[in-house]
Coordinates of N, CA and C in Angstrom, one line a residue:
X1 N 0.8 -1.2 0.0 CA 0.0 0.0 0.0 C 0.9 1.3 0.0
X2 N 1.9 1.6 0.7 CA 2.5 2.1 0.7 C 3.9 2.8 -0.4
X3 N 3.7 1.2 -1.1 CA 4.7 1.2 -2.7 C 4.1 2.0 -3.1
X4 N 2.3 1.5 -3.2 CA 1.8 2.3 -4.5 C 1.3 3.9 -4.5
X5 N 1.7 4.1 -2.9 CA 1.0 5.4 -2.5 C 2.1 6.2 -2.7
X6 N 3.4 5.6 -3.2 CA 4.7 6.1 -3.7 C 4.9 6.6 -4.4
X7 N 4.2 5.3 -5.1 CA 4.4 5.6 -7.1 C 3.4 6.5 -7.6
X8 N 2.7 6.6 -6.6 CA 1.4 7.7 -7.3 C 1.8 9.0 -6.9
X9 N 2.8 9.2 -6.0 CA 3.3 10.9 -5.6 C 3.9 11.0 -6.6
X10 N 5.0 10.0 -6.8 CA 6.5 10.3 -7.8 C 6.0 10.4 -9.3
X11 N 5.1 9.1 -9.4 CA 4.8 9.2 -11.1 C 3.7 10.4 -11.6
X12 N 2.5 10.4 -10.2 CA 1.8 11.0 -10.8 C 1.8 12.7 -10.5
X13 N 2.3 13.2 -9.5 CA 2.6 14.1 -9.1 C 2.9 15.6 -10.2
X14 N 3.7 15.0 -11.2 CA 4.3 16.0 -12.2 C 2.9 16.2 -13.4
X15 N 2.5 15.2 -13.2 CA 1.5 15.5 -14.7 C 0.1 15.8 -13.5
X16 N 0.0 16.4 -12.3 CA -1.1 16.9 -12.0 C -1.6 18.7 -12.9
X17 N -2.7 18.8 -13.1 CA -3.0 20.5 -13.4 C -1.9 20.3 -14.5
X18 N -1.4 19.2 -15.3 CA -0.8 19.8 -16.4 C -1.3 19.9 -17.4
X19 N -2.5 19.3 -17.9 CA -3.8 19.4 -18.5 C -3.8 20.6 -18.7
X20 N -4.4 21.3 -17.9 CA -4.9 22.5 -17.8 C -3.5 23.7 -18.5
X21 N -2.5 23.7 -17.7 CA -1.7 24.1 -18.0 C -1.2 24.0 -19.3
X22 N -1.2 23.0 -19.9 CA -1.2 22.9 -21.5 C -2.2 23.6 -22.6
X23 N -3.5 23.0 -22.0 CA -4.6 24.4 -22.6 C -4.2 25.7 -22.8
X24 N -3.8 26.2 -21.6 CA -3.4 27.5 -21.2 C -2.3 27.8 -22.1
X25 N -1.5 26.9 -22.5 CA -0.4 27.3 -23.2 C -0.7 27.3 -24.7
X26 N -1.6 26.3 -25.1 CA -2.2 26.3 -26.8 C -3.2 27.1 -26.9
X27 N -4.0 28.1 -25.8 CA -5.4 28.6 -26.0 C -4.3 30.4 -26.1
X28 N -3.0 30.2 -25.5 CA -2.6 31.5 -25.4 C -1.6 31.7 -27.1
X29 N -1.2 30.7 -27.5 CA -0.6 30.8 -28.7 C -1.1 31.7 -29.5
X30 N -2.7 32.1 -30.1 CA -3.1 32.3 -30.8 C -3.1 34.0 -30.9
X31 N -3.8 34.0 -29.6 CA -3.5 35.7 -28.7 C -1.9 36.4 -28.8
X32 N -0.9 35.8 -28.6 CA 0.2 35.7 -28.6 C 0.7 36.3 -29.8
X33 N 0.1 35.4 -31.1 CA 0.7 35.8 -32.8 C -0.4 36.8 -32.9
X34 N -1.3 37.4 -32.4 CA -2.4 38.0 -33.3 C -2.1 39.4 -34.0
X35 N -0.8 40.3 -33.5 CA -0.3 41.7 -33.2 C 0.8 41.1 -34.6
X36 N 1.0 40.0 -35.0 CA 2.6 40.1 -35.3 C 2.0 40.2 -37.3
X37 N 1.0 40.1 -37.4 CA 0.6 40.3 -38.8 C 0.3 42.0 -39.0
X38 N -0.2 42.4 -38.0 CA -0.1 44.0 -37.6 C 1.1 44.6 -37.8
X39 N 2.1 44.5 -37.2 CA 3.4 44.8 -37.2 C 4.5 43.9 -38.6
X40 N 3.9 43.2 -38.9 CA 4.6 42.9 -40.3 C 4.0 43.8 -41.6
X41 N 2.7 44.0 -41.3 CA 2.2 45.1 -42.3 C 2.6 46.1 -42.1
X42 N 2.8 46.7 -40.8 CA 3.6 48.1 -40.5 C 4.9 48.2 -41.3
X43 N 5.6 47.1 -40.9 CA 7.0 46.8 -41.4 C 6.9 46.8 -43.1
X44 N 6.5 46.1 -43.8 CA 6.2 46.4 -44.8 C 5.7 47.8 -45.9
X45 N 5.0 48.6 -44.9 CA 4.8 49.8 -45.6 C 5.3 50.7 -45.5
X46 N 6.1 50.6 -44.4 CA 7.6 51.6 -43.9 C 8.2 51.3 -45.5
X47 N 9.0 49.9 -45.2 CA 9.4 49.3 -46.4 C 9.1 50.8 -48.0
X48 N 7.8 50.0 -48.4 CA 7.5 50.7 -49.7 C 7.3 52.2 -49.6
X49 N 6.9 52.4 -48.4 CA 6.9 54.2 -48.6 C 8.2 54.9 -48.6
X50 N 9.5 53.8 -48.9 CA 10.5 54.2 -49.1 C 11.0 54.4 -50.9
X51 N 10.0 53.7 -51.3 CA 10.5 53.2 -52.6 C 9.4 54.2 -53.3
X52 N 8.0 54.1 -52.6 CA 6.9 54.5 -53.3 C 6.1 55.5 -52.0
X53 N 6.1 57.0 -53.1 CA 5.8 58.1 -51.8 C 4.6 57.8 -51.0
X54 N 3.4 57.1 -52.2 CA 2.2 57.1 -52.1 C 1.8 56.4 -50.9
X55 N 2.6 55.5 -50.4 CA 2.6 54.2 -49.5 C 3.1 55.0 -48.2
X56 N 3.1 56.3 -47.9 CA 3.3 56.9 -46.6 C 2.1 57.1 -45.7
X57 N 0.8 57.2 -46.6 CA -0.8 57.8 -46.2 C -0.9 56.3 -45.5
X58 N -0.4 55.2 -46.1 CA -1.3 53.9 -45.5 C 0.0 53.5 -44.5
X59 N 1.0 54.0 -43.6 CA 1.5 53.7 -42.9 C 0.8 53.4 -41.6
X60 N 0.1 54.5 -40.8 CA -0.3 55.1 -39.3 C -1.6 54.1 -39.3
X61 N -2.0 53.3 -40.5 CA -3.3 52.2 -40.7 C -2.8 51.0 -39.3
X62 N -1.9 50.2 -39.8 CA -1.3 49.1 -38.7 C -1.1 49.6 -37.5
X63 N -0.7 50.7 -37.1 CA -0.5 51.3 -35.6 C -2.3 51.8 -34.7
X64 N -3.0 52.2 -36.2 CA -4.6 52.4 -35.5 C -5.2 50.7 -35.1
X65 N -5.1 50.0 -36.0 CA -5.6 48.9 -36.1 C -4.6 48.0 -34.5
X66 N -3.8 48.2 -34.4 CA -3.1 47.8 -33.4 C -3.7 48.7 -32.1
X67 N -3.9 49.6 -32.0 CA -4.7 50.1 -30.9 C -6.3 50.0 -30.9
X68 N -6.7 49.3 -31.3 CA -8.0 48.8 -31.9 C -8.1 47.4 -31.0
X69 N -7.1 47.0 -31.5 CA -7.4 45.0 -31.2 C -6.7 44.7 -29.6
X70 N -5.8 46.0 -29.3 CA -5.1 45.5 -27.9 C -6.3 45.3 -26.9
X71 N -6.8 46.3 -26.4 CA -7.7 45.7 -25.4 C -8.6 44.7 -25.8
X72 N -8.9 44.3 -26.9 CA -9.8 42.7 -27.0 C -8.7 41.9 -26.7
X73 N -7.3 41.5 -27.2 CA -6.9 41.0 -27.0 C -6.2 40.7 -25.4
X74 N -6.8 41.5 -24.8 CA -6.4 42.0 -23.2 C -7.8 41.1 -22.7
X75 N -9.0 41.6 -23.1 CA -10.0 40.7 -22.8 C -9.6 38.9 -23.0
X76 N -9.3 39.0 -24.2 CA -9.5 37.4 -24.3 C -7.7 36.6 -23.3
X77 N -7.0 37.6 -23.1 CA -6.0 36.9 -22.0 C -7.2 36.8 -20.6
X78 N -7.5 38.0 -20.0 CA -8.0 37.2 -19.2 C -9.2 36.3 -18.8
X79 N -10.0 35.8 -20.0 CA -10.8 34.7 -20.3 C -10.0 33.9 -20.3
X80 N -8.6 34.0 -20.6 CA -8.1 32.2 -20.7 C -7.8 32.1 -19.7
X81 N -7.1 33.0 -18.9 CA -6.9 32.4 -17.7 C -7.8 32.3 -16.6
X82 N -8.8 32.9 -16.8 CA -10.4 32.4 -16.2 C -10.5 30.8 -16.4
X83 N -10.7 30.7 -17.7 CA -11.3 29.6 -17.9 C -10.4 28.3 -17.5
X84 N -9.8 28.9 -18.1 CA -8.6 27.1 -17.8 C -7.9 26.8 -16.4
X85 N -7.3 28.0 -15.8 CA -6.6 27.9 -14.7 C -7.7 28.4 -13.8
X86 N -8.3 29.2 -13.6 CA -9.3 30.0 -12.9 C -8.6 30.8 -11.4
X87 N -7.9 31.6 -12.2 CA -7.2 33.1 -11.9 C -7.8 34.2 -12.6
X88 N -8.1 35.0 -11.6 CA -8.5 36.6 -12.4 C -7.3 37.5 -12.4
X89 N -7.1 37.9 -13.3 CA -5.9 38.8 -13.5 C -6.9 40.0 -12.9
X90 N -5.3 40.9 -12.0 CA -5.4 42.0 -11.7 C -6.0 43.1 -12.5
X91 N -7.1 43.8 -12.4 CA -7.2 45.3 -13.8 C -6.6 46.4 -13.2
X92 N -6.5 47.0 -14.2 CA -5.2 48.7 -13.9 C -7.0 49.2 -13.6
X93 N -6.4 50.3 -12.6 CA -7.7 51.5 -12.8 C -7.8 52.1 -13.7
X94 N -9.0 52.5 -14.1 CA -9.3 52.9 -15.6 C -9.6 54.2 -15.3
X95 N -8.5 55.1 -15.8 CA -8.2 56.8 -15.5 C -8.8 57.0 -16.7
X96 N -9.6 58.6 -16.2 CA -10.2 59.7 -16.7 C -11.3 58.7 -17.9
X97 N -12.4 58.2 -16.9 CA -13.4 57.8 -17.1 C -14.5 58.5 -18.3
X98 N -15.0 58.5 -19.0 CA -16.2 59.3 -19.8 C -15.6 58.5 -21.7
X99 N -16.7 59.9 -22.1 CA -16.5 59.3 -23.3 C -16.2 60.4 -24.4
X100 N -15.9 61.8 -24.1 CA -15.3 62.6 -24.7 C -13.8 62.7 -25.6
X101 N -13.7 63.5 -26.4 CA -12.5 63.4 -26.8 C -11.0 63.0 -25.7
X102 N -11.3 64.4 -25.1 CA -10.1 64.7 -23.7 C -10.1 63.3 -23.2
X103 N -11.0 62.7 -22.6 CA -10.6 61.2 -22.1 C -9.7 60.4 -22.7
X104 N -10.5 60.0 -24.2 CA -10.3 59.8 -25.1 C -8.6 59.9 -25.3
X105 N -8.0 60.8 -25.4 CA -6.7 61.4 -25.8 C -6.0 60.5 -24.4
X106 N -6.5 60.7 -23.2 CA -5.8 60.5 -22.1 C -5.1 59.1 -21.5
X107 N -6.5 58.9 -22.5 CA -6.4 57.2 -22.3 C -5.6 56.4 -22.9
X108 N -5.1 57.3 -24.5 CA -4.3 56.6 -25.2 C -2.6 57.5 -25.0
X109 N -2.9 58.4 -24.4 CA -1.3 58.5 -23.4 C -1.3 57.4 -22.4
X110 N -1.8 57.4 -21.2 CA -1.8 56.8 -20.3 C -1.2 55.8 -20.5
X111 N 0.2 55.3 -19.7 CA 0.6 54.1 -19.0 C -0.1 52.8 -18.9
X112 N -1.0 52.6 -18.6 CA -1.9 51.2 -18.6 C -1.8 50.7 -20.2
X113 N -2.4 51.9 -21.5 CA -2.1 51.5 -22.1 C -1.5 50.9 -23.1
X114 N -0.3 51.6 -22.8 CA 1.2 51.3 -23.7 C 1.7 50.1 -22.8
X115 N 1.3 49.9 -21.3 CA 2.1 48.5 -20.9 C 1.5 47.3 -21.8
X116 N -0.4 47.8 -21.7 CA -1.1 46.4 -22.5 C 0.0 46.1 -24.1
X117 N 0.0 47.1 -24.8 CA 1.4 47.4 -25.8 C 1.9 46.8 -26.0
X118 N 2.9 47.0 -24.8 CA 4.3 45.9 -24.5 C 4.1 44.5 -24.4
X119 N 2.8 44.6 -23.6 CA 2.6 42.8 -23.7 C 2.5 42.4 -25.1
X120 N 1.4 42.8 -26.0 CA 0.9 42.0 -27.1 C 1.8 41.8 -27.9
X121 N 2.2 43.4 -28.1 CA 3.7 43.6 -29.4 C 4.7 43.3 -29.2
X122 N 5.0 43.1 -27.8 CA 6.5 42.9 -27.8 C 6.9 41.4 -26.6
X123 N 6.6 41.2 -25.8 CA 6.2 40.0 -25.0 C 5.5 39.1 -25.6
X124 N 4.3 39.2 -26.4 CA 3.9 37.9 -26.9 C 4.3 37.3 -27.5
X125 N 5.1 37.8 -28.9 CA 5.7 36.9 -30.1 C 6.6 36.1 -29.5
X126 N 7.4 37.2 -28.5 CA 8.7 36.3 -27.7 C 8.2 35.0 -26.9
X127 N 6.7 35.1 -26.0 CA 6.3 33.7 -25.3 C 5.3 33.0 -26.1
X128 N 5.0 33.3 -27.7 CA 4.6 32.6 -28.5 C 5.4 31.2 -29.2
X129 N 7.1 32.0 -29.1 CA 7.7 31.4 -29.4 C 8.1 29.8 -28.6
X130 N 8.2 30.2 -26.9 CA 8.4 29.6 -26.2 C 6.6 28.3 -26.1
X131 N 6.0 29.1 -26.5 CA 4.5 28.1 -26.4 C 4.8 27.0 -27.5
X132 N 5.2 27.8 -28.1 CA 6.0 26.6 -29.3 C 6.6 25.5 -29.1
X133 N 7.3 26.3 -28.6 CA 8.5 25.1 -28.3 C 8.2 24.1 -27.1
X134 N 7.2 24.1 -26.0 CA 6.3 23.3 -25.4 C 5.9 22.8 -25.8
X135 N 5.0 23.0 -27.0 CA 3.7 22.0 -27.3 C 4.9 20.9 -28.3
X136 N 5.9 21.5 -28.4 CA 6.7 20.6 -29.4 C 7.2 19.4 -29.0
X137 N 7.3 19.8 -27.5 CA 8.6 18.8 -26.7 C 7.2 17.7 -26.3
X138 N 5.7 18.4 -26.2 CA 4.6 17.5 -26.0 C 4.4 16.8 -27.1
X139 N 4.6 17.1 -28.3 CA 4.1 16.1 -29.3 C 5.3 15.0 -29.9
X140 N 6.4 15.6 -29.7 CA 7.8 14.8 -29.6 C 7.4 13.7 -28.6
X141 N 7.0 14.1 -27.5 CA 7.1 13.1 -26.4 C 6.1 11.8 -26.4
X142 N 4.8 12.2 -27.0 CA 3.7 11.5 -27.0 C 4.1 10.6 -28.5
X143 N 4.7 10.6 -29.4 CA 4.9 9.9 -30.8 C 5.8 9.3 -30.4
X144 N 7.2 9.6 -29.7 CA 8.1 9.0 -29.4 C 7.7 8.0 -28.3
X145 N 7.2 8.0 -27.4 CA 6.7 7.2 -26.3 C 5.8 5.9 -26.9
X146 N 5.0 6.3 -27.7 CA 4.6 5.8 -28.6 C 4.8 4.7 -30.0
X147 N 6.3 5.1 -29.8 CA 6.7 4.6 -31.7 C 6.3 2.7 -31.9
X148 N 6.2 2.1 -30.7 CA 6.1 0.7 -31.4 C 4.6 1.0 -31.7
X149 N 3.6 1.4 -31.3 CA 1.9 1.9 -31.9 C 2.5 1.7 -33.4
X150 N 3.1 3.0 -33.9 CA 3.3 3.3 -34.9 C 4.1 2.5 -35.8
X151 N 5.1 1.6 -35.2 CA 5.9 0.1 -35.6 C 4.6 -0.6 -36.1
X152 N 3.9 -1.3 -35.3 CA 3.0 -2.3 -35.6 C 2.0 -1.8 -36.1
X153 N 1.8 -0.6 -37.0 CA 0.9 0.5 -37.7 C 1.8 -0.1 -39.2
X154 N 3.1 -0.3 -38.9 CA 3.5 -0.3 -40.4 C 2.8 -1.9 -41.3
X155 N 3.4 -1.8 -42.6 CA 3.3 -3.3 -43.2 C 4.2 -4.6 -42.1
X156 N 3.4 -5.5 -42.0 CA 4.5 -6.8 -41.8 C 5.5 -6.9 -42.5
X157 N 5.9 -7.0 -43.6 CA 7.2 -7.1 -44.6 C 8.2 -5.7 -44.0
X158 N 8.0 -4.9 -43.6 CA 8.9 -3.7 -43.1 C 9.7 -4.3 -41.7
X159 N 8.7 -4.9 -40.9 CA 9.4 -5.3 -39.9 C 10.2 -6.7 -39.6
X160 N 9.8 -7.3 -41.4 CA 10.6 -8.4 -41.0 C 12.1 -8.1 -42.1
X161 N 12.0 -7.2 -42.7 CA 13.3 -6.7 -43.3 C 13.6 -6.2 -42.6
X162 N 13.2 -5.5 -41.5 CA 14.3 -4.5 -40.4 C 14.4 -5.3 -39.4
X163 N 15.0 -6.1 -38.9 CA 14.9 -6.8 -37.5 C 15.5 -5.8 -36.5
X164 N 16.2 -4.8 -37.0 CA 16.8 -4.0 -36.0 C 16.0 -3.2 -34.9
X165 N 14.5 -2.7 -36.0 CA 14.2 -2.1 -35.3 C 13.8 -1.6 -33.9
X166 N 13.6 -2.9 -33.1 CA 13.2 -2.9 -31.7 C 14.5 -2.4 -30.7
X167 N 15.6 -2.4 -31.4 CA 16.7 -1.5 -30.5 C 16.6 0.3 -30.3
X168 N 16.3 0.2 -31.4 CA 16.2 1.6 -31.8 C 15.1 2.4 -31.3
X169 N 14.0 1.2 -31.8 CA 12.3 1.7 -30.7 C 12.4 1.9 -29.3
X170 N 13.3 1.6 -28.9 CA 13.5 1.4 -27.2 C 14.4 2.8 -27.0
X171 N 15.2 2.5 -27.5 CA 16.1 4.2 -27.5 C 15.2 5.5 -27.6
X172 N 14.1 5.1 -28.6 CA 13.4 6.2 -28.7 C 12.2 6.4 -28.0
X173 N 11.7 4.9 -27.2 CA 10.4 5.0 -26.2 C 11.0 5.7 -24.9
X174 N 12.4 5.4 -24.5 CA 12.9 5.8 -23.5 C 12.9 7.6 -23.7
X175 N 13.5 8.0 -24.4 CA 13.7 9.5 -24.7 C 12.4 10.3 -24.9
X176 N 11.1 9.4 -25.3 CA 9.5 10.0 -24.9 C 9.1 9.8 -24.1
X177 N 9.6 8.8 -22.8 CA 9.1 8.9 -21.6 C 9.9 10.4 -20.6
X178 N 11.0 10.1 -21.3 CA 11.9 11.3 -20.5 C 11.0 12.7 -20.4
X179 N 10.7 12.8 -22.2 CA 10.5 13.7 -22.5 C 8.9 14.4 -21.8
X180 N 8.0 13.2 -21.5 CA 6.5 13.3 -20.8 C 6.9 13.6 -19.6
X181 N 8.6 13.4 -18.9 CA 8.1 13.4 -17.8 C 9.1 15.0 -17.4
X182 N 9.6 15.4 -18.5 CA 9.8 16.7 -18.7 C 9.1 17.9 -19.2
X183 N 8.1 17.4 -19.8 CA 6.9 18.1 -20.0 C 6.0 19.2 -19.4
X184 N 6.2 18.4 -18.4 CA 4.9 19.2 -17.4 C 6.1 20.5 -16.4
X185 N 7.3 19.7 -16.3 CA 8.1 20.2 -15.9 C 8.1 21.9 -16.7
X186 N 8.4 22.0 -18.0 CA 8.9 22.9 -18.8 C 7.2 24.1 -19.1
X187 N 6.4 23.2 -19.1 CA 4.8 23.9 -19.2 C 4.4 24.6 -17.8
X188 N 4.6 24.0 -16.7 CA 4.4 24.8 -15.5 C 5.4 25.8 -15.2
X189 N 6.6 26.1 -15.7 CA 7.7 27.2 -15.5 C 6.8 28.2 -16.8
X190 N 6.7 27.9 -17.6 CA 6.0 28.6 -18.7 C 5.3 29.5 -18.4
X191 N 4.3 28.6 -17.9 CA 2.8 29.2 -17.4 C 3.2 30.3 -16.2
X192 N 3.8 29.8 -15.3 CA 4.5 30.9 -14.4 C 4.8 32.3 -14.6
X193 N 6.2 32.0 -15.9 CA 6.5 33.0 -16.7 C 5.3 34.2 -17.4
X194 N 4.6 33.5 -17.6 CA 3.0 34.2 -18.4 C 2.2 34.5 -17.7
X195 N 2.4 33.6 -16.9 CA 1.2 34.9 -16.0 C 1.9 36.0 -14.9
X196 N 3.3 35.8 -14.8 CA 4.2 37.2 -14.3 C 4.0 38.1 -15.3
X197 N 4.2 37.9 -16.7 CA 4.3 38.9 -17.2 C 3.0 39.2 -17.6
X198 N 1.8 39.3 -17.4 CA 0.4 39.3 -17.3 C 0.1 40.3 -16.5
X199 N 0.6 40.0 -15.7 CA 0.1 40.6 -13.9 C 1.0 41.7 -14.0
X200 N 2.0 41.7 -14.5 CA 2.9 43.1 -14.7 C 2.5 44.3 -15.7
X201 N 2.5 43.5 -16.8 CA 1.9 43.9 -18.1 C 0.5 44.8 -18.0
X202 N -0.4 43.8 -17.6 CA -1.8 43.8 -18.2 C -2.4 44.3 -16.9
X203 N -2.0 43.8 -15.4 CA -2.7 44.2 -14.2 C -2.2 45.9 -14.0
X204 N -2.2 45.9 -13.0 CA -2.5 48.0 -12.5 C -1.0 47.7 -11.9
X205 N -0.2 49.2 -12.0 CA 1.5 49.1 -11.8 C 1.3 49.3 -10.0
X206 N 2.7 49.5 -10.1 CA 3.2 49.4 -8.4 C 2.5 50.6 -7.6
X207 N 2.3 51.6 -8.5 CA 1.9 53.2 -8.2 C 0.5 52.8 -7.7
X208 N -0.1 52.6 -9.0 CA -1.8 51.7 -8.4 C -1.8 51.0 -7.3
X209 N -1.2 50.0 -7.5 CA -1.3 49.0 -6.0 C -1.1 49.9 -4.6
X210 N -0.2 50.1 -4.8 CA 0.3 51.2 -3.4 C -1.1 52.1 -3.2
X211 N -1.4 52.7 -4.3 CA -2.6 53.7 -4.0 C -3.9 53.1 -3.5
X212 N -3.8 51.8 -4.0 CA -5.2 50.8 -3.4 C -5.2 50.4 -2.1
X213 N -3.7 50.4 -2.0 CA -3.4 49.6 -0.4 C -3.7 50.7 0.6
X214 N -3.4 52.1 0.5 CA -3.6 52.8 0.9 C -5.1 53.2 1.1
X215 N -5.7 54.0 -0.1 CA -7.2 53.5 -0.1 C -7.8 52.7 1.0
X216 N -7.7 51.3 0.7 CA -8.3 50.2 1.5 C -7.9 50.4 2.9
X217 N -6.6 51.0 3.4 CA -6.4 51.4 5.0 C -7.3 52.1 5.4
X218 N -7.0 53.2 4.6 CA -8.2 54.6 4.9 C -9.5 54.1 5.2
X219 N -9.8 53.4 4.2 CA -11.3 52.8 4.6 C -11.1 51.9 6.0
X220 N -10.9 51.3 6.5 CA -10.7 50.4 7.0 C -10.5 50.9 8.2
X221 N -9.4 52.2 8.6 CA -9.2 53.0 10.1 C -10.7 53.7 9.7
X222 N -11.1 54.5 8.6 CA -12.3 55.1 9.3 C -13.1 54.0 9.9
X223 N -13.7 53.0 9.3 CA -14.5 51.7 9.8 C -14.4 52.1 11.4
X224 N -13.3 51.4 11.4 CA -13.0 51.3 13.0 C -12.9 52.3 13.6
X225 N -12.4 53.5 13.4 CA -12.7 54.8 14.1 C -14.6 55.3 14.5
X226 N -15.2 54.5 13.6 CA -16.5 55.0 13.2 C -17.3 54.3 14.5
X227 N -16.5 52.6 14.1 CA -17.3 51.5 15.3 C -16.9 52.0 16.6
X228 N -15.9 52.8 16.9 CA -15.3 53.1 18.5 C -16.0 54.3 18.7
X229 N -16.4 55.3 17.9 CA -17.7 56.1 18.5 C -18.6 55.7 18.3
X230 N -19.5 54.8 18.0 CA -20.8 54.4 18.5 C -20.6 53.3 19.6
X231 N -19.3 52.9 19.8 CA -19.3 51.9 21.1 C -19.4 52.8 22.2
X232 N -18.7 54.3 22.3 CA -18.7 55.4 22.9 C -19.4 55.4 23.4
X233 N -20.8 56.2 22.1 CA -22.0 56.9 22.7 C -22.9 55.6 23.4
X234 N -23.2 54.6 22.6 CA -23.5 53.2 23.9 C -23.4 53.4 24.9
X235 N -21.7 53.2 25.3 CA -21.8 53.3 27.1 C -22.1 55.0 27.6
X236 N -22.3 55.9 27.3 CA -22.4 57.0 27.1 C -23.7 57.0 27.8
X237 N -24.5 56.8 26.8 CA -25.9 56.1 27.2 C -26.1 55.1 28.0
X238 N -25.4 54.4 28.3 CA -25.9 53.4 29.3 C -25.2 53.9 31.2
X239 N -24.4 54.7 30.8 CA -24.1 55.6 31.9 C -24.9 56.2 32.7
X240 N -25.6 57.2 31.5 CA -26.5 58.0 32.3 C -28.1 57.5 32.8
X241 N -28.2 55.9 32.4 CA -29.6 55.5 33.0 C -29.3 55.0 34.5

């Protein structure tokens, strides 16, 4: 009882929540590339408005269209990590509220949202790349773990011309168990990574936080200051009967 209450920490321990964690990492891929066709058109018309004057008017297109799709794509990060992990990312406070121009202007100076920016345009492609290269080491691992499936998938006459193969299959079932049991390993550092830079990125800065913490004191001493005068006037009143 004890062996197997062993084997279930050690073997099964690493692939717990890696499921999920995997989701997380294929449902963010997509979000990840969605800016980098934006910015290749940008790049591109830089390009020809060098060659061709005409191609200057359709420059500032990719940079509006990029401030267009960031906050959806701000929305759909934190659905994924709703749904799959079920963490709510932090939100920045949303300064100078309304729907006027002046807001309007403020909002697209403001800090909050040139960080969202940084995430999409410049942090994503880089942890798209890395989502890559996870789901890679996952589908390496599962085909490789795999390969006699795929042996006894072939013709009979293949495997009796190759007698070798079963050395080789072994070499390579071993190197997809490694690889499954590296897997979860390399997807949970990932996911880590992604959602730091999420919570940096996408959530409210250190300035915010501090001003909430503060806030939330304020509230919290009046509370109590509030509940210790009416405990006051109580015995106050119960004094004078």
């Amino acid at each position: 009882m004890q062996l197997t209450t062993w084997l279930q920490l050690v073997l099964g321990r690493p692939f717990r929540r890696a499921g999920h964690r995997t989701a997380l990492v294929a449902a963010g891929l997509p979000l990840h590339l969605a800016v980098v066709p934006l910015w290749l058109w940008l790049l591109g018309t830089m390009a020809a408005s060098v060659r061709v004057p005409g191609a200057v008017a359709v420059t500032p297109l990719p940079v509006l269209l990029t401030l267009v799709v960031i906050p959806l794509l701000t929305v759909g990060q934190r659905r994924r990590y709703r749904a799959l992990v079920g963490k709510d990312l932090p939100r920045p406070a949303v300064p100078w509220p309304g729907r006027n121009w002046k807001s309007a202007v403020r909002r697209l100076t403001g800090r909050a949202l040139w960080r969202q920016v940084c995430y999409h345009a410049v942090a994503g492609p880089l942890l798209a790349v890395l989502d890559l290269a996870v789901l890679a080491v996952w589908a390496a691992a599962l085909v490789a773990a795999s390969i006699y499936v795929w042996i006894w998938a072939l013709p009979p006459q293949w495997r009796i011309t190759d007698l070798g193969y079963t050395t080789q299959a072994a070499y390579i079932t071993a190197g997809g168990l490694a690889l499954l049991f590296l897997g979860p390993r390399l997807t949970g550092a990932l996911v880590r990574l992604e959602t730091r830079a999420a919570e940096v990125l996408l959530g409210p800065s250190r300035t915010e936080k501090l001003a909430r913490r503060v806030a939330d004191l304020a509230e919290s001493r009046a509370g109590v200051l509030d509940a210790a005068d009416a405990e006051r006037r109580r015995i106050e009143r119960d004094l004078r009967k």
